[in-house]
Amino acid sequence: MLKAAFNPAGGVRYHLRARRHRDREWAPFRAALAAWLADWKPGTRTLAIVGPSGGHCLPGSLVARFERLICFEPDPTARPIFASRLRALARESAAPAPEIEWIAEDAWIGPVLEGRGVPADLIDARGAALLFTNFLGQVSFLVPDDRWMAFRAAWRASLWPLLERVPWASFHDRVSGEIVPRLGDDVRTERPLADDEVVALYGDDQDGELLDHRTDDLLPRGASYAYFHWPIVAGRHHLVEGVRGNVPESGAEPPTRASTR
Ligand SMILES: C[S@@+](CC[C@H](N)C(=O)[O-])C[C@H]1O[C@@H](n2cnc3c(N)ncnc32)[C@H](O)[C@@H]1O
């Protein structure tokens, strides 16, 4: 339990950061992310969220669209924070808060390393859409370096067929560093930016290293891409890549939650 609460991809340190920066330095990033997610219409009543933490960057307007959430999150300290955000959201809107099923045991790293693959059955069986929330950029730090290539192959073999069946999206760190990506107006593309295009976002007057979060190893080609600047702490800047995968053919939303309950 203590290990999960202090895991290197999130945990207590992340909640403290979020409390300090969420409504100030993170506000433009959160607003841009909310606008981008508002256009993601997976057409399901259930959403599986990988790594929601306390929902610090998740827009209320997104989760309010679903009746059920399946939250894959090993950090036990995230639950009361997320639950309290949902209660506040329900008070503000007419719709009841979604039901939440928490999955605390790691279903995305260890099982893949052990050859059991990603938890496709849990998502398929519930007719859920899948959203990775700033999780994929942490994966390469959670897998031992000498096992990365084997992990990557097993991950693709089990995840990519699932992503052909269910609506999906992800936002994740593409690179990070002390230098600042200059995005100007929103950057929206139909294909992922190549590495040299990512570097070009930093201009040629900034000197510094960028850490590659190796996310381009993990996902198949999506339908559309967006790029965001996330100033996570003073002097540290992440370039977050948003990917929307396949969309349902009808593009339809289910009936509104107020009319189905
Ligand atoms: C960088 S935080 C992102 C939190 C949140 N989605 C946000 O955008 O503010 C990454 C999250 O992934 C979670 N995590 C770590 N290992 C995980 C695993 N095996 N399965 C699901 N989530 C995991 C961490 O506990 C953490 O909450």
XYZ file of C-alpha atoms and ligand atoms in Angstrom:
288
model
C 0.000 0.000 0.000
C 2.751 2.457 0.942
C 4.669 1.537 -2.207
C 1.632 2.287 -4.372
C 1.018 5.614 -2.631
C 4.594 6.689 -3.394
C 4.911 5.124 -6.864
C 7.335 6.955 -9.200
C 4.599 7.721 -11.748
C 2.334 9.563 -9.341
C 1.228 9.143 -5.766
C 1.443 11.602 -2.902
C 4.132 13.766 -4.482
C 1.910 14.212 -7.525
C -1.127 15.206 -5.409
C 0.963 17.828 -3.622
C 2.156 19.239 -6.940
C -1.382 19.276 -8.274
C -2.690 21.057 -5.191
C -0.070 23.752 -5.615
C -0.194 24.274 -9.397
C -3.524 22.931 -10.665
C -5.551 26.121 -10.576
C -2.674 28.428 -11.472
C 0.237 27.325 -13.690
C -1.643 24.232 -14.960
C -4.885 26.108 -15.734
C -4.186 26.903 -19.442
C -3.075 23.293 -20.063
C -6.160 21.913 -18.325
C -8.450 24.229 -20.298
C -6.865 23.259 -23.634
C -7.090 19.572 -22.721
C -10.763 19.961 -21.742
C -11.555 21.633 -25.081
C -9.803 18.850 -26.970
C -11.539 16.085 -24.987
C -14.914 17.790 -25.505
C -14.640 16.790 -29.170
C -13.901 13.148 -28.327
C -17.240 11.325 -28.623
C -16.676 7.610 -28.050
C -20.399 6.795 -27.906
C -20.260 4.493 -24.839
C -21.784 4.746 -21.362
C -18.681 3.319 -19.678
C -15.203 4.798 -19.700
C -12.089 2.899 -18.616
C -9.462 5.371 -17.380
C -5.851 4.307 -16.963
C -3.972 6.333 -14.311
C -6.630 8.907 -13.338
C -4.857 9.804 -10.077
C -7.090 12.324 -8.252
C -8.555 13.482 -11.579
C -6.379 16.593 -11.354
C -6.197 17.113 -15.128
C -9.457 15.390 -16.062
C -12.251 17.762 -17.027
C -15.483 17.285 -15.091
C -17.357 17.787 -18.349
C -15.767 14.596 -19.681
C -16.464 12.253 -16.768
C -20.008 13.645 -16.400
C -20.830 12.158 -19.809
C -20.470 8.570 -18.531
C -22.583 6.403 -16.239
C -19.716 4.191 -15.128
C -15.980 4.648 -14.795
C -13.492 1.802 -14.516
C -10.417 3.373 -12.932
C -7.112 1.497 -13.187
C -5.113 3.228 -10.460
C -2.747 1.599 -7.948
C -2.380 4.731 -5.798
C -4.854 4.359 -2.887
C -4.497 8.026 -1.956
C -6.029 8.992 -5.315
C -9.462 7.561 -4.552
C -10.820 9.970 -1.944
C -9.478 12.923 -3.945
C -11.127 11.737 -7.158
C -14.361 10.827 -5.340
C -14.564 14.278 -3.795
C -14.043 15.924 -7.222
C -16.887 13.822 -8.622
C -19.191 14.750 -5.736
C -18.468 18.447 -6.340
C -19.202 17.941 -10.023
C -22.512 16.225 -9.289
C -23.512 19.121 -7.024
C -22.787 21.614 -9.846
C -24.601 19.701 -12.593
C -28.007 18.034 -12.819
C -26.497 14.610 -13.583
C -25.613 12.140 -10.822
C -21.921 11.316 -10.352
C -20.843 8.246 -12.350
C -20.398 4.947 -10.531
C -16.736 4.063 -10.090
C -15.089 0.665 -10.110
C -11.495 0.864 -8.889
C -8.904 -1.644 -10.057
C -5.959 -1.287 -7.719
C -3.742 -4.127 -8.821
C -1.372 -3.377 -11.679
C -3.052 -4.613 -14.865
C -0.875 -2.842 -17.445
C 2.819 -3.434 -16.700
C 3.489 -6.625 -14.703
C 0.951 -8.795 -16.568
C 2.389 -7.652 -19.915
C 5.917 -8.468 -18.743
C 4.659 -11.882 -17.600
C 3.091 -12.602 -21.008
C -0.557 -12.226 -19.965
C -1.130 -9.022 -21.942
C -3.239 -5.952 -21.197
C -6.668 -6.381 -19.502
C -8.641 -6.433 -22.769
C -11.360 -8.689 -21.351
C -12.290 -6.159 -18.640
C -12.790 -3.428 -21.227
C -14.513 -5.555 -23.883
C -16.910 -7.184 -21.406
C -18.186 -3.821 -20.180
C -18.462 -2.130 -23.586
C -16.110 0.597 -22.397
C -14.148 3.249 -24.239
C -10.505 3.497 -23.154
C -8.661 6.654 -22.096
C -4.996 6.719 -21.051
C -4.535 9.808 -18.890
C -0.912 10.854 -18.755
C 0.064 7.247 -18.106
C 1.864 6.123 -21.283
C 4.658 8.651 -20.780
C 5.513 6.958 -17.472
C 5.582 3.396 -18.803
C 9.210 3.377 -19.996
C 10.269 4.398 -16.464
C 8.302 1.542 -14.915
C 9.782 -1.178 -17.146
C 13.407 -2.280 -16.631
C 15.572 -1.025 -19.538
C 16.793 -4.488 -20.452
C 13.191 -5.693 -20.841
C 11.863 -2.742 -22.860
C 11.976 -4.394 -26.298
C 10.260 -7.561 -25.035
C 7.699 -5.463 -23.150
C 7.036 -3.293 -26.213
C 6.395 -6.356 -28.397
C 4.048 -7.977 -25.843
C 2.252 -4.663 -25.227
C 1.598 -4.116 -28.932
C 0.517 -7.722 -29.488
C -2.181 -7.470 -26.810
C -3.187 -3.778 -26.903
C -3.301 -3.000 -30.597
C -6.041 -5.556 -31.450
C -8.108 -4.128 -28.563
C -7.678 -0.608 -29.967
C -9.203 -1.795 -33.242
C -12.355 -2.820 -31.349
C -12.938 -0.011 -28.823
C -12.954 3.788 -29.037
C -9.789 5.119 -27.428
C -7.757 8.220 -26.744
C -4.623 9.106 -24.827
C -2.823 12.169 -23.636
C 0.765 11.572 -22.585
C 4.208 13.134 -22.266
C 5.988 13.090 -25.602
C 9.143 14.895 -24.381
C 10.051 17.008 -21.351
C 12.853 19.288 -20.255
C 13.844 22.665 -18.893
C 13.179 24.412 -22.208
C 9.755 25.615 -23.264
C 7.787 24.339 -26.290
C 6.412 27.308 -28.229
C 3.101 26.134 -29.554
C 1.576 29.498 -30.469
C -1.914 28.665 -31.602
C -3.109 25.139 -30.955
C -1.100 22.491 -32.786
C -3.479 19.968 -34.350
C -2.384 17.361 -36.911
C -3.682 14.208 -38.577
C -0.429 12.356 -37.926
C 2.045 12.314 -35.045
C 4.770 14.940 -35.256
C 8.118 13.442 -36.250
C 11.029 13.946 -33.844
C 12.504 16.788 -35.920
C 9.114 18.540 -35.940
C 8.965 18.198 -32.155
C 12.429 19.738 -31.843
C 11.369 22.595 -34.158
C 8.654 23.542 -31.646
C 11.436 24.717 -29.306
C 12.945 27.214 -31.797
C 16.689 27.528 -32.315
C 17.392 30.030 -29.552
C 16.956 27.652 -26.595
C 19.709 25.372 -25.397
C 18.789 22.292 -23.378
C 18.124 18.579 -23.374
C 14.803 16.896 -23.971
C 13.828 13.618 -22.346
C 12.041 11.305 -24.777
C 9.200 9.478 -22.971
C 9.171 6.748 -25.657
C 5.416 6.883 -26.180
C 5.697 6.508 -29.943
C 6.686 2.886 -29.276
C 3.372 2.130 -27.607
C 0.443 3.242 -29.777
C -0.765 2.468 -33.289
C -1.498 5.352 -35.628
C -4.433 7.429 -34.359
C -6.976 9.482 -36.283
C -5.896 12.913 -34.983
C -3.253 14.544 -32.791
C -2.969 17.629 -30.590
C -0.020 19.093 -28.679
C -0.065 20.926 -25.351
C 2.442 22.695 -23.110
C 2.278 21.521 -19.483
C 4.518 23.515 -17.116
C 4.492 20.828 -14.442
C 6.731 22.637 -11.887
C 8.874 25.763 -12.027
C 11.578 25.214 -14.678
C 10.203 21.886 -15.975
C 8.067 21.741 -19.123
C 6.309 18.795 -20.735
C 5.138 18.568 -24.321
C 1.949 16.527 -24.032
C 0.664 14.710 -27.085
C -3.046 13.978 -27.372
C -4.165 11.158 -29.661
C -7.713 10.301 -30.587
C -8.039 6.793 -31.997
C -10.801 5.278 -34.024
C -14.264 6.773 -33.643
C -17.534 4.833 -33.860
C -18.929 4.823 -37.394
C -22.170 6.518 -36.342
C -20.246 9.156 -34.363
C -23.319 9.077 -32.123
C -23.413 9.764 -28.423
C -25.635 7.565 -26.233
C -28.779 9.266 -24.893
C -27.971 11.927 -22.309
C -27.446 10.627 -18.791
C -30.317 12.668 -17.390
C -32.717 10.920 -19.784
C -31.512 7.382 -19.038
C -31.627 7.318 -15.245
C 1.547 11.342 -14.186
S 0.269 10.635 -13.239
C -1.155 11.239 -14.144
C -2.320 11.518 -13.288
C -3.563 12.120 -13.943
N -4.108 11.290 -14.989
C -3.327 13.491 -14.475
O -3.261 13.656 -15.695
O -3.211 14.411 -13.671
C 0.321 8.899 -13.695
C -0.666 8.031 -12.933
O -0.486 6.673 -13.340
C -0.679 5.854 -12.203
N -0.108 4.510 -12.409
C 1.143 4.058 -12.122
N 1.250 2.742 -12.429
C 0.058 2.368 -12.939
C -0.472 1.128 -13.444
N 0.277 0.035 -13.497
N -1.757 1.117 -13.884
C -2.525 2.233 -13.848
N -2.077 3.430 -13.375
C -0.815 3.488 -12.928
C -0.013 6.636 -11.091
O -0.429 6.204 -9.800
C -0.461 8.050 -11.429
O -1.668 8.374 -10.783
